[in-house]
Coordinates of C-alpha atoms and ligand atoms in Angstrom, one line a residue:
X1 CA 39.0 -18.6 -48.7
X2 CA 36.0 -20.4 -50.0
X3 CA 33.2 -18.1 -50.9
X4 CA 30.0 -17.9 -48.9
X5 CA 27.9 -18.4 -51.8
X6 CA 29.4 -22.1 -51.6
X7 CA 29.0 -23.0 -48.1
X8 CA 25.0 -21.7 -48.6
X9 CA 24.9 -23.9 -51.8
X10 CA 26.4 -26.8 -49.5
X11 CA 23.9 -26.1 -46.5
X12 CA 21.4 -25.8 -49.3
X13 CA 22.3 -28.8 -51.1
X14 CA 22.1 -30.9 -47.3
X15 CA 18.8 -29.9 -46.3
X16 CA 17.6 -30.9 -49.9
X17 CA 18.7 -34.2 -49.6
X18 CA 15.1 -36.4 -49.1
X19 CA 14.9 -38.8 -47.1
X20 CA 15.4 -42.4 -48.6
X21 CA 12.0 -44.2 -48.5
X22 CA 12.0 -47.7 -46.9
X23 CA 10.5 -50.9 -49.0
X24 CA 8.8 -53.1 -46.3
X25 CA 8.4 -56.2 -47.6
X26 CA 5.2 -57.6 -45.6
X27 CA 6.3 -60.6 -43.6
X28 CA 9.7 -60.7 -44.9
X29 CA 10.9 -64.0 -46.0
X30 CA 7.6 -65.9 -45.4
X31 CA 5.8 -63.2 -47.6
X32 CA 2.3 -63.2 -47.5
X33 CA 0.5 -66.1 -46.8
X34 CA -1.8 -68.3 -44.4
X35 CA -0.1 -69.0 -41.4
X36 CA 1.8 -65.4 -40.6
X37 CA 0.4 -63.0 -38.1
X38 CA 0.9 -59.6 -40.0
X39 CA 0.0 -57.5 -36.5
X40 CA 3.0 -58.8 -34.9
X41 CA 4.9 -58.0 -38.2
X42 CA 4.0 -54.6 -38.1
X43 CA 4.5 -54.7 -35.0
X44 CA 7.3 -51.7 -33.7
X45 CA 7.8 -50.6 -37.8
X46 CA 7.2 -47.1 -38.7
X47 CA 5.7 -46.5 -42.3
X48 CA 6.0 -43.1 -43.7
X49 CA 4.6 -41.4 -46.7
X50 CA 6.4 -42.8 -49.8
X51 CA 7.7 -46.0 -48.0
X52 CA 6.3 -49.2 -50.3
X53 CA 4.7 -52.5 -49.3
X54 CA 5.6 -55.5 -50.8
X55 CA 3.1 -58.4 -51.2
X56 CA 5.2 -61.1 -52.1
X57 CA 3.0 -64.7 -53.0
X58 CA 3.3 -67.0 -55.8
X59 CA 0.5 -65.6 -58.5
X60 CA -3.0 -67.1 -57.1
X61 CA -2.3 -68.1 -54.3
X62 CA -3.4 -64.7 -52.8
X63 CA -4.4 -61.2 -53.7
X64 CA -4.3 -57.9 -52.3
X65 CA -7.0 -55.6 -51.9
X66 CA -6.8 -51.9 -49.8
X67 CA -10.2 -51.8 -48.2
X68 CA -11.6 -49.8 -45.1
X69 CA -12.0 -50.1 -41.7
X70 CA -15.3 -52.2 -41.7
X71 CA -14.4 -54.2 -44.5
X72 CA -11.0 -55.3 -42.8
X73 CA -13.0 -56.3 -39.7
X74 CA -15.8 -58.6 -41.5
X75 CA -12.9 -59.9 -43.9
X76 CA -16.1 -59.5 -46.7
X77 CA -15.1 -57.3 -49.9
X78 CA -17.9 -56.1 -51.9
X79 CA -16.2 -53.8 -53.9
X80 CA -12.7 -55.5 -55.5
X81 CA -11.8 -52.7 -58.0
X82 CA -8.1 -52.2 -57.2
X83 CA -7.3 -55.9 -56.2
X84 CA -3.6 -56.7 -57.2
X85 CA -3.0 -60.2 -58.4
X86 CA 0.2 -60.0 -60.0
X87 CA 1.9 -61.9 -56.9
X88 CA 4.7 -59.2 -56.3
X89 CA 2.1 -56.6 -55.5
X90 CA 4.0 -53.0 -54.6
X91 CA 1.9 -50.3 -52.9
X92 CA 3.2 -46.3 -52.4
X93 CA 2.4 -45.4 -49.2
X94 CA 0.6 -42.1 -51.0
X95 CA -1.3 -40.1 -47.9
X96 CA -0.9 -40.8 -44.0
X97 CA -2.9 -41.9 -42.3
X98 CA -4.4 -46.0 -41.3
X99 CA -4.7 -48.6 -44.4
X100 CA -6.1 -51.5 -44.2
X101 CA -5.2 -54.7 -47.0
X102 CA -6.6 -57.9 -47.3
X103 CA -6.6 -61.2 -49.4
X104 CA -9.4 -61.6 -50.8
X105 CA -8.9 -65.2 -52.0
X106 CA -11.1 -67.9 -50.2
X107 CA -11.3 -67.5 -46.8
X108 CA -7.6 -66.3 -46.4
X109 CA -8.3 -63.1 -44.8
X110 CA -10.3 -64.3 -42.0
X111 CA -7.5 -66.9 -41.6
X112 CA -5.2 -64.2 -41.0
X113 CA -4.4 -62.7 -44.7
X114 CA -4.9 -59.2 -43.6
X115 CA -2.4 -56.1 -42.9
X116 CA -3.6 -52.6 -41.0
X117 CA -1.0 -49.7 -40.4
X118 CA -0.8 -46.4 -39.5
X119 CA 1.1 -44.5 -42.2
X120 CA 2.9 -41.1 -41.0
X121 CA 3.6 -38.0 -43.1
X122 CA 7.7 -38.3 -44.1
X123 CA 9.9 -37.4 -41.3
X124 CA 11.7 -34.3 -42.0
X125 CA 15.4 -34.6 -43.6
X126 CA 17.4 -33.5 -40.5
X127 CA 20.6 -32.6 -41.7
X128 CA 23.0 -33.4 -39.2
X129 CA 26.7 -32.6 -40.6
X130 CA 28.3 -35.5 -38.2
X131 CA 32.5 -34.6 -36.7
X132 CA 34.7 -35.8 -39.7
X133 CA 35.9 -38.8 -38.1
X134 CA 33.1 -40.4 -38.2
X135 CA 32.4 -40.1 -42.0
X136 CA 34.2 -43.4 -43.1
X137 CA 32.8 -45.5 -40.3
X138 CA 30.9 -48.5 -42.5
X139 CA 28.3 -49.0 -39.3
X140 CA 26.8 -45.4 -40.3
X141 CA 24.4 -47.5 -42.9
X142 CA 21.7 -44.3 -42.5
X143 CA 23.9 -42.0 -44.4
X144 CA 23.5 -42.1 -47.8
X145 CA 26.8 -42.3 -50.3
X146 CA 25.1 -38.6 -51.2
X147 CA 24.5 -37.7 -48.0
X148 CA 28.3 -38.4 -47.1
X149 CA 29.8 -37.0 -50.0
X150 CA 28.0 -33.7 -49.3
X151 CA 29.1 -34.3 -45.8
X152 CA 32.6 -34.6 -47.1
X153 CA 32.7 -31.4 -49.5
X154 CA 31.5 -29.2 -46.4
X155 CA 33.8 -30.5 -44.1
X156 CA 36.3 -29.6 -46.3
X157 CA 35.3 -26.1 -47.1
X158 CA 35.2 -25.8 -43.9
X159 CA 38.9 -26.3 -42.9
X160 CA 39.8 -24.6 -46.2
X161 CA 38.0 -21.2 -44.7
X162 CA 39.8 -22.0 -41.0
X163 CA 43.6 -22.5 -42.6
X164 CA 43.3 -20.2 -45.3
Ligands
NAG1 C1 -1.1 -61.7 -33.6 O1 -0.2 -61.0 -32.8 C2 -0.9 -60.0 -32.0 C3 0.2 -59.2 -31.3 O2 1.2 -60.0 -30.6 C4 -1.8 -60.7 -31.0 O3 -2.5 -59.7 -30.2 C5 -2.8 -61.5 -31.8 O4 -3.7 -62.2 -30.9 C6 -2.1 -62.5 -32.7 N1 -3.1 -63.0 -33.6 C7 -3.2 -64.3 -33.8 C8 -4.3 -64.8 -34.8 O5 -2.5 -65.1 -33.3
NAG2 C1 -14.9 -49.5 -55.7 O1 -13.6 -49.2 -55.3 C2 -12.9 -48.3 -56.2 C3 -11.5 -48.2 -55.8 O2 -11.3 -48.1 -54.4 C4 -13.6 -47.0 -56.1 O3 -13.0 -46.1 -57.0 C5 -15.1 -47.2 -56.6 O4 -15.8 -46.0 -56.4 C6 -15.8 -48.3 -55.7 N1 -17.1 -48.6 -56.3 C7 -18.2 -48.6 -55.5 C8 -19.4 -48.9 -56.2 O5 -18.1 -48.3 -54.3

């Protein structure tokens, strides 16, 4: 009979599982450029505290700057502390709430250089032990090999406490 102070470190062990965070590379394959509206690529994407951008441009070509509200709008930086040049440009998503990035090279931004989201706080690990027979099923691409595994040891305590 498996021991109750396994299944709790099992439950334990499932609601500790985080979350994996998400890299969004901004405009995917085209990367970030001239010519690529970056509202319609946000467009229907959820970003969640400790998700990443991705600026992806060859080095010069562009920059990334995280600026305000006001600043987005007139597409004029003043202050370019913080500007990332370095072409593969990786931000944390630290804190929710809107963010606002811009190129600050030339006249890119006002040509469409520019990137606002609304960052939300992390969703909640929801630890949802699925039936068994679903646990090799490839299409399941949310579940961790962690997640699984865990889900696998449970299951199995599980029938062990039933047929024991
Ligand atoms: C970008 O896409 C958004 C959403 O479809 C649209 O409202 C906006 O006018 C587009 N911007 C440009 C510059 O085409
Ligand atoms: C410029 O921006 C940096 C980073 O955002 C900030 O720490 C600094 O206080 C700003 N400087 C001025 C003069 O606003």
């Amino acid at each position: 009979m498996a021991s109750k102070a396994f299944l709790i470190t099992i439950f334990v062990a499932m609601v500790a599982v985080p979350s994996m965070a998400t890299q969004h590379i901004v405009g995917e394959d085209a990367g970030w450029k001239v010519g690529v509206n970056y509202t319609l690529w946000a467009t229907g994407k959820k970003f969640y505290v400790e998700d990443t951008l991705m600026f992806m441009y060859p080095q010069g070509s562009q920059s990334v700057l995280k600026v305000d509200g006001p600043t987005f709008q007139k597409c004029v930086a003043t202050n370019t502390s913080g500007v990332l040049t370095s072409g593969k440009d990786v931000i944390t998503l630290a804190k929710p709430g809107k963010k606002w990035y811009i190129s600050t090279v030339e006249d890119h931004c006002s040509k469409g250089v520019k990137l606002v989201i609304t960052v939300s706080e992390a969703p909640a690990p929801t630890p949802t032990p699925l039936p068994p027979q679903e646990l090799g099923s490839s299409g399941t691409s949310e579940i961790s090999p962690f997640k699984s595994f865990v889900l696998i040891v449970a299951a199995v305590a599980v029938f062990k406490m039933i047929f024991s």
